[in-house]
Amino acid sequence: MPDSTTVAVILAAGKGTRMHSDKPKVLQTLLGETMLRSVATAAQTVCAQVLTVVGHGHDLVRKAHPDLAEGFVLQAEQMGTGHALQTAWERVRQSGASHCLVLNGDTPLVPPEALEDLLDAVREGSDVAFLSAVLPSSGAFGRVVRGPGGDVLSIVEAKDYDPATHGPDTGEVNTGLFCLRVAPVDNILFDLSSANKSGEFYITDLVGLAVASGLRVHAQRREGAHELMGINSPLELAHAEEHMRAGIVLAHMAAGVLIHQHHGVVIGPRVSLEPGAELTGPCRILGASHIERGASVGAFTQIVDSRVSAGAEVREHCHLENATLAADVIAGPYARLRPGAVLHQGARVGNFVEMKKAVLGPGAKASHLTYLGDCEVGAGANIGAGTITCNYDGVNKHTTQIGAGAFIGSNTALVAPVTVGEKALVGAGSVITKDVPEGGLAIARSKQTNLERRGRKP
Ligand code: UD1
Ligand code: CA
């Protein structure tokens, strides 16, 4: 249960220079989810309130996360992680929370149970607690310095670390995850100094300050903590994404999802798959997609925010986004189902068929080379190859209604707004601009004339 006595602060204002991208670092994605989304989701599992410090590209970050925007705090100039927390501190005070969990926006793999563990440490009496990890090499991470008795004395950033002063490097580093008791930290947070090699206010200096003012400091060491280390470069992003991908795919297979060529299968963290669903890689299933038992997804297919029901078959090379496929639908190969595509039970779309805001009734078929946009097709209707709904007049979009059991001949243009009645027949090659009555036959093409070919002897 999210806890109302703890407020989370996500530090997400940095540019992420080492990423070599114009995009703010927290907008980089892993399995289709932004880093910030993943961190916020973890934070929301333990805290009722989440604040996010934004700065570099904050308008883009806001646009991508409208649901988090109420908790955004602007750090106009990025003067370090300590300064970022100072910027959010007034909101922390106002929240009335007694504890503050601080997360780096570049740690998308942070497991919620690590946050819980740290919170427990603080509930047990620490004023400043942080998660540390022991790595084979300390790299560019902040190093944990302990006294002769093993007590934590400070965190020293890599640039400022000097073995002569701070002792030999032990490999114990700061993960960047802190939990602070608000009342005592209130007295020291604004004492941070920027007198260091980067000229920044480091949150890590809080540890030394806390020790100096007699507060209780606790470093919780965590095994396997590479998941908690921040993502700073394209290579680290790739490693983290692959780690996440393999874990998710493995978990689905263990739960009973049948996955062929699993090395090439990408499944987002919010996707739900029922045991008995079948996937063939390479394929990507992202967003809030749901795939039921007995449904199958072919290779080279991408499915985003879509629902595929039992017994439905999405064949190779399909693209689905915000589409809904009822039971026993067959799509593809090479179908493109854009937002608002709804296929009722047993409907079929074949190769090079595009649907947008279009409904295919039960058993209706559009088997080849067709565009259905802003359109409703009744049960059992048959849409011939090359049919196009001309839904856009250059200014507005208009709808097309096709009744149940209607038959649209090949290469028909349906100029919307237009209605074809139930069981009506439209001749191939027609340009339909007027409604066709129920059971009627419409032919709208010029008649063929056969003439004698000049210059040729019979
Ligand atoms: C930080 C820690 C380091 C730790 C490492 C773990 C500091 C000074 N160092 O280093 O001890 O080992 O994380 O991954 O905290 N940010 C802001 N505003 C700023 C600067 C940064 O919001 O002014 C945000 C960034 O967007 C990022 C997070 O803070 O999400 C951490 O900043 P980053 O520059 O990645 O810190 P590291 O050098 O990795
Ligand atoms: Ca980092």
PDB file of N, CA, C and O and ligand atoms in Angstrom, residues 18 25 106 230 232, ligand 2:
ATOM      1  N   ARG A  18      26.222  12.618 -21.139  1.00  0.00           N
ATOM      2  CA  ARG A  18      26.915  11.419 -21.612  1.00  0.00           C
ATOM      3  C   ARG A  18      26.047  10.558 -22.537  1.00  0.00           C
ATOM      4  O   ARG A  18      26.512   9.589 -23.113  1.00  0.00           O
ATOM      5  N   LYS A  25      17.445  13.096 -20.682  1.00  0.00           N
ATOM      6  CA  LYS A  25      17.776  11.687 -20.432  1.00  0.00           C
ATOM      7  C   LYS A  25      16.586  10.866 -19.944  1.00  0.00           C
ATOM      8  O   LYS A  25      16.395   9.719 -20.367  1.00  0.00           O
ATOM      9  N   ASP A 106      17.335   8.405 -13.408  1.00  0.00           N
ATOM     10  CA  ASP A 106      17.999   7.561 -14.414  1.00  0.00           C
ATOM     11  C   ASP A 106      18.202   6.120 -13.920  1.00  0.00           C
ATOM     12  O   ASP A 106      19.072   5.425 -14.391  1.00  0.00           O
ATOM     13  N   GLY A 230      22.659   4.025 -12.060  1.00  0.00           N
ATOM     14  CA  GLY A 230      22.034   4.886 -13.067  1.00  0.00           C
ATOM     15  C   GLY A 230      22.485   4.567 -14.486  1.00  0.00           C
ATOM     16  O   GLY A 230      23.528   3.957 -14.723  1.00  0.00           O
ATOM     17  N   ASN A 232      23.746   6.193 -17.774  1.00  0.00           N
ATOM     18  CA  ASN A 232      24.349   7.457 -18.175  1.00  0.00           C
ATOM     19  C   ASN A 232      24.775   7.494 -19.637  1.00  0.00           C
ATOM     20  O   ASN A 232      25.053   8.553 -20.165  1.00  0.00           O
TER      21      ASN A 232
HETATM   22 CA    CA B   2      23.524   8.957 -13.073  1.00  0.00          CA
END
